[in-house]
Amino acid sequence: MAIEPCEMIYFRVMPDTSRYQGRIASSNEETIVLEPTDDTPLSVGPGKHIILSGEHFDYCTEVLTMEGANILLKPMWKEKRGYFRVDDIFPVRIQKITEKVPLKKSAIISRNVLETSDADQPVESVSPKLWKMLNTINTKLNMLLERLNLERAGLTTAENKAVNLSATGIRLSVQDRPEIADVVEVKMLLPTTPPVGVETYGKVVRVRDTDSEAYEVSLQFTDMEDELRDEIIRYALNRQRELMHKQRQQRGNNG
C-alpha cells in the first residue's frame, strides 16, 4: 500500500521525538512532497531523516531540500507501522522474570551523566585553558560513569548474539526454552557511536525449535518509554543506512 497524495500523516524529524501533522502534497516512486500543517515553523537540512507515519505503514525518508514551507523527501524504505527491522550482532542479556513484582521502567543505561549547562559556560573570571581542562575532566568522568553503569548491568561481559530488532520487539536464539507469554528482562548494548546500553522487558510471543541446541524466540517489548523507543529507531535507521551503503558498494564492485 503506497502513501497517497492528500493523505494526512504524522511525522517526526529524527532524532527529535516531537510529532507533527502534515499532508502529502504529492508522491511517486522517487520523491514525496510533505506539507507540514502545524503552525510550528520547521527548517530541516538535506540529509536529515524524517519518519512518516501513515495509517498502516511507517516510511523512512531523507530530506532532499526545502521547497518553501514544503519538504522534498526521498523515500528510503517502508515497513508495517512500527516495524523498522534490522539484523545485527551485539551484546544481549535476557533473564526470565519469575517473581510477581512490579517491573522497573525501561531505561537507557549508558548516557552522558554530567551535562554542561548554559549556566556553566566559561566566564571572564575563568581562563580558557582552565575551562578546557575542566571540560576534559567532565568528559572522562562521563566515560567512567557510563562504563560502571554498563558493568553493573552485565553488558560488558554479555554474549554477542545475532538479533533481528525493531522498536517493538526482538528475535534471537536462546539455550533454555521459554513459554509463550513469559516475561523477560532484556538488556542490550546497541553498537552506536558511542555505544548505548538499554534495559527493557519483553513478552514471549513465539518460540521455534532450530536444528542446533537452541530456540529461536520472538519477544514483544512491553511498556517501553518513548525515549528508549526513539533510541532504537535511531539505531535502526543508521544500521539500515549502513547496510544500504554496503549493498550499493557491492553492486558497484560487481559492475
Short mmCIF file of C-alpha atoms in Angstrom, two decimals:
data_model
loop_
_atom_site.label_atom_id
_atom_site.label_comp_id
_atom_site.label_asym_id
_atom_site.label_seq_id
_atom_site.Cartn_x
_atom_site.Cartn_y
_atom_site.Cartn_z
CA MET A 1 0.00 0.00 0.00
CA ALA A 2 1.61 3.23 -1.19
CA ILE A 3 1.33 6.57 0.51
CA GLU A 4 -1.25 8.66 -1.33
CA PRO A 5 -1.36 12.37 -2.25
CA CYS A 6 -3.57 14.40 0.13
CA GLU A 7 -3.15 11.72 2.82
CA MET A 8 -2.91 13.19 6.32
CA ILE A 9 0.02 11.79 8.30
CA TYR A 10 2.12 12.34 11.39
CA PHE A 11 5.85 12.82 11.05
CA ARG A 12 8.98 13.14 13.17
CA VAL A 13 12.30 14.74 12.34
CA MET A 14 14.87 12.35 13.77
CA PRO A 15 16.36 12.34 16.34
CA ASP A 16 13.73 14.70 17.78
CA THR A 17 10.81 12.91 19.46
CA SER A 18 8.19 15.59 18.72
CA ARG A 19 5.34 14.60 16.40
CA TYR A 20 3.92 16.96 13.80
CA GLN A 21 0.93 16.78 11.50
CA GLY A 22 1.30 17.02 7.77
CA ARG A 23 -0.24 16.30 4.39
CA ILE A 24 1.26 14.50 1.42
CA ALA A 25 1.20 17.12 -1.35
CA SER A 26 2.47 14.67 -3.98
CA SER A 27 4.29 11.36 -4.19
CA ASN A 28 5.85 8.96 -6.66
CA GLU A 29 8.44 6.20 -6.53
CA GLU A 30 11.34 8.67 -6.31
CA THR A 31 10.10 11.61 -4.22
CA ILE A 32 7.50 12.67 -1.67
CA VAL A 33 6.49 16.27 -1.06
CA LEU A 34 5.46 16.81 2.57
CA GLU A 35 3.34 19.81 3.52
CA PRO A 36 3.53 20.45 7.30
CA THR A 37 0.14 21.58 8.63
CA ASP A 38 1.22 22.50 12.17
CA ASP A 39 1.92 26.14 12.97
CA THR A 40 5.36 25.19 14.29
CA PRO A 41 7.97 26.51 11.81
CA LEU A 42 10.32 23.80 10.58
CA SER A 43 13.62 24.13 8.81
CA VAL A 44 15.40 20.87 8.08
CA GLY A 45 18.55 20.47 6.05
CA PRO A 46 19.40 17.91 3.38
CA GLY A 47 20.36 14.51 4.77
CA LYS A 48 18.02 14.65 7.77
CA HIS A 49 15.76 11.63 8.27
CA ILE A 50 12.00 12.05 8.63
CA ILE A 51 9.65 9.24 9.68
CA LEU A 52 6.21 9.47 8.07
CA SER A 53 3.50 7.51 9.90
CA GLY A 54 0.57 6.58 7.67
CA GLU A 55 -2.48 4.54 8.55
CA HIS A 56 -0.80 1.18 8.01
CA PHE A 57 2.88 1.87 7.33
CA ASP A 58 5.86 3.81 8.58
CA TYR A 59 8.06 5.40 5.92
CA CYS A 60 11.71 6.28 6.36
CA THR A 61 12.65 9.25 4.19
CA GLU A 62 15.64 11.50 3.66
CA VAL A 63 15.35 15.25 3.17
CA LEU A 64 16.48 16.46 -0.25
CA THR A 65 15.59 20.15 0.08
CA MET A 66 13.00 22.65 1.29
CA GLU A 67 10.50 23.97 -1.26
CA GLY A 68 9.12 26.98 0.55
CA ALA A 69 7.30 25.57 3.57
CA ASN A 70 7.15 22.11 1.97
CA ILE A 71 9.81 19.43 2.33
CA LEU A 72 11.02 17.36 -0.63
CA LEU A 73 11.82 13.83 0.54
CA LYS A 74 13.47 10.76 -0.92
CA PRO A 75 11.77 7.51 0.20
CA MET A 76 14.29 5.04 1.62
CA TRP A 77 12.04 2.17 2.68
CA LYS A 78 8.70 1.42 4.26
CA GLU A 79 7.55 -1.20 6.72
CA LYS A 80 4.40 -2.12 8.56
CA ARG A 81 3.79 0.56 11.12
CA GLY A 82 6.32 0.40 13.94
CA TYR A 83 8.39 -2.37 12.31
CA PHE A 84 11.71 -0.93 11.10
CA ARG A 85 13.61 -4.19 11.48
CA VAL A 86 17.35 -4.69 11.13
CA ASP A 87 19.73 -7.61 11.57
CA ASP A 88 22.87 -7.18 13.63
CA ILE A 89 25.15 -8.80 16.20
CA PHE A 90 25.71 -7.16 19.59
CA PRO A 91 25.77 -7.96 23.35
CA VAL A 92 22.40 -9.05 24.75
CA ARG A 93 21.36 -10.42 28.14
CA ILE A 94 17.89 -11.81 28.77
CA GLN A 95 16.52 -13.16 32.03
CA LYS A 96 13.11 -14.62 32.79
CA ILE A 97 11.08 -12.73 35.40
CA THR A 98 9.94 -15.39 37.85
CA GLU A 99 8.63 -13.28 40.72
CA LYS A 100 5.40 -11.30 40.56
CA VAL A 101 6.92 -7.95 41.43
CA PRO A 102 6.39 -4.53 39.83
CA LEU A 103 8.72 -4.18 36.86
CA LYS A 104 11.14 -1.29 36.66
CA LYS A 105 10.66 1.27 33.94
CA SER A 106 12.54 0.68 30.72
CA ALA A 107 15.63 2.84 30.67
CA ILE A 108 18.77 3.88 28.85
CA ILE A 109 21.62 2.50 30.94
CA SER A 110 24.51 4.46 29.47
CA ARG A 111 24.12 8.11 28.77
CA ASN A 112 26.22 11.16 29.49
CA VAL A 113 25.56 11.76 33.16
CA LEU A 114 27.40 15.02 33.68
CA GLU A 115 26.00 17.58 31.28
CA THR A 116 27.38 21.06 30.66
CA SER A 117 24.53 23.54 31.02
CA ASP A 118 24.35 27.05 29.63
CA ALA A 119 25.00 28.38 33.11
CA ASP A 120 28.30 26.52 33.15
CA GLN A 121 29.70 28.26 30.08
CA PRO A 122 33.04 29.97 30.63
CA VAL A 123 33.01 33.42 32.22
CA GLU A 124 35.62 36.13 32.25
CA SER A 125 36.88 35.02 35.65
CA VAL A 126 37.86 31.58 34.30
CA SER A 127 40.73 31.28 31.87
CA PRO A 128 40.05 29.40 28.60
CA LYS A 129 42.86 26.98 29.44
CA LEU A 130 41.29 26.10 32.82
CA TRP A 131 37.85 25.78 31.25
CA LYS A 132 39.20 23.39 28.61
CA MET A 133 40.82 21.29 31.32
CA LEU A 134 37.56 21.15 33.32
CA ASN A 135 35.67 20.04 30.21
CA THR A 136 38.24 17.29 29.63
CA ILE A 137 37.78 16.09 33.21
CA ASN A 138 34.00 16.17 32.75
CA THR A 139 34.26 14.04 29.60
CA LYS A 140 36.49 11.46 31.30
CA LEU A 141 34.15 11.25 34.30
CA ASN A 142 31.24 10.68 31.92
CA MET A 143 33.08 7.83 30.23
CA LEU A 144 33.94 6.27 33.59
CA LEU A 145 30.36 6.52 34.88
CA GLU A 146 28.98 5.03 31.68
CA ARG A 147 31.45 2.14 31.94
CA LEU A 148 30.41 1.49 35.54
CA ASN A 149 26.73 1.54 34.58
CA LEU A 150 27.33 -0.98 31.81
CA GLU A 151 29.33 -3.22 34.16
CA ARG A 152 26.54 -3.16 36.76
CA ALA A 153 24.08 -4.16 34.05
CA GLY A 154 26.32 -7.05 33.00
CA LEU A 155 26.67 -5.75 29.45
CA THR A 156 30.47 -5.57 29.38
CA THR A 157 30.56 -9.38 29.66
CA ALA A 158 27.33 -10.17 27.79
CA GLU A 159 27.42 -12.63 24.89
CA ASN A 160 27.21 -11.27 21.36
CA LYS A 161 24.02 -12.54 19.75
CA ALA A 162 22.62 -12.37 16.24
CA VAL A 163 19.36 -10.47 16.51
CA ASN A 164 16.55 -9.07 14.41
CA LEU A 165 15.49 -5.86 16.14
CA SER A 166 12.79 -3.23 15.81
CA ALA A 167 11.32 -0.64 18.15
CA THR A 168 8.55 -3.09 19.02
CA GLY A 169 10.42 -6.34 19.54
CA ILE A 170 13.44 -8.56 19.07
CA ARG A 171 14.12 -12.04 17.70
CA LEU A 172 17.12 -14.06 18.87
CA SER A 173 18.27 -17.55 19.86
CA VAL A 174 18.42 -18.79 23.46
CA GLN A 175 19.56 -22.03 25.07
CA ASP A 176 16.67 -22.53 27.51
CA ARG A 177 13.19 -22.90 26.06
CA PRO A 178 10.77 -20.25 27.34
CA GLU A 179 6.99 -20.49 27.35
CA ILE A 180 4.61 -18.31 25.39
CA ALA A 181 3.63 -15.22 27.46
CA ASP A 182 6.73 -15.46 29.67
CA VAL A 183 8.05 -12.03 30.62
CA VAL A 184 11.81 -11.50 30.35
CA GLU A 185 14.19 -8.68 31.17
CA VAL A 186 16.15 -7.59 28.09
CA LYS A 187 19.44 -5.70 28.25
CA MET A 188 21.22 -4.70 25.04
CA LEU A 189 24.32 -2.76 24.10
CA LEU A 190 23.43 -1.03 20.85
CA PRO A 191 26.53 -0.59 18.63
CA THR A 192 26.07 3.13 18.09
CA THR A 193 28.75 5.81 18.44
CA PRO A 194 29.19 5.85 21.37
CA PRO A 195 27.53 2.51 22.31
CA VAL A 196 24.23 2.83 24.19
CA GLY A 197 23.05 0.34 26.80
CA VAL A 198 19.29 -0.15 27.14
CA GLU A 199 17.11 -2.11 29.54
CA THR A 200 13.51 -3.09 28.90
CA TYR A 201 11.08 -6.00 29.14
CA GLY A 202 9.59 -8.31 26.58
CA LYS A 203 6.81 -10.88 26.38
CA VAL A 204 7.47 -14.15 24.55
CA VAL A 205 5.13 -14.30 21.55
CA ARG A 206 6.79 -17.06 19.51
CA VAL A 207 9.15 -20.00 20.11
CA ARG A 208 10.62 -22.11 17.33
CA ASP A 209 12.89 -25.14 17.53
CA THR A 210 16.08 -24.93 15.47
CA ASP A 211 18.49 -27.52 14.10
CA SER A 212 21.01 -26.61 16.80
CA GLU A 213 20.55 -26.94 20.55
CA ALA A 214 18.81 -23.59 20.77
CA TYR A 215 15.42 -21.98 20.38
CA GLU A 216 14.51 -19.01 18.22
CA VAL A 217 12.45 -16.68 20.36
CA SER A 218 10.44 -13.61 19.37
CA LEU A 219 9.81 -11.04 22.08
CA GLN A 220 7.37 -8.15 22.01
CA PHE A 221 8.57 -5.18 24.06
CA THR A 222 6.18 -4.07 26.81
CA ASP A 223 5.67 -0.65 28.41
CA MET A 224 8.64 0.87 26.62
CA GLU A 225 9.35 4.54 27.26
CA ASP A 226 9.24 6.84 24.22
CA GLU A 227 12.86 7.93 24.79
CA LEU A 228 14.07 4.34 24.59
CA ARG A 229 11.87 3.52 21.60
CA ASP A 230 13.27 6.52 19.74
CA GLU A 231 16.83 5.43 20.62
CA ILE A 232 16.16 2.05 18.99
CA ILE A 233 14.58 3.74 15.95
CA ARG A 234 17.65 5.96 15.54
CA TYR A 235 19.90 2.93 15.75
CA ALA A 236 17.75 1.02 13.23
CA LEU A 237 17.79 3.93 10.78
CA ASN A 238 21.57 4.25 10.96
CA ARG A 239 22.03 0.49 10.64
CA GLN A 240 19.69 0.30 7.65
CA ARG A 241 21.51 3.20 6.00
CA GLU A 242 24.84 1.44 6.60
CA LEU A 243 23.54 -1.78 5.04
CA MET A 244 22.15 0.07 2.02
CA HIS A 245 25.52 1.80 1.53
CA LYS A 246 27.31 -1.56 1.60
CA GLN A 247 24.85 -3.00 -0.91
CA ARG A 248 25.46 -0.09 -3.29
CA GLN A 249 29.22 -0.57 -2.95
CA GLN A 250 28.91 -4.29 -3.70
CA ARG A 251 26.79 -3.62 -6.79
CA GLY A 252 29.38 -1.09 -7.94
CA ASN A 253 32.22 -3.58 -7.42
CA ASN A 254 30.33 -6.33 -9.24
CA GLY A 255 29.50 -3.96 -12.10
#
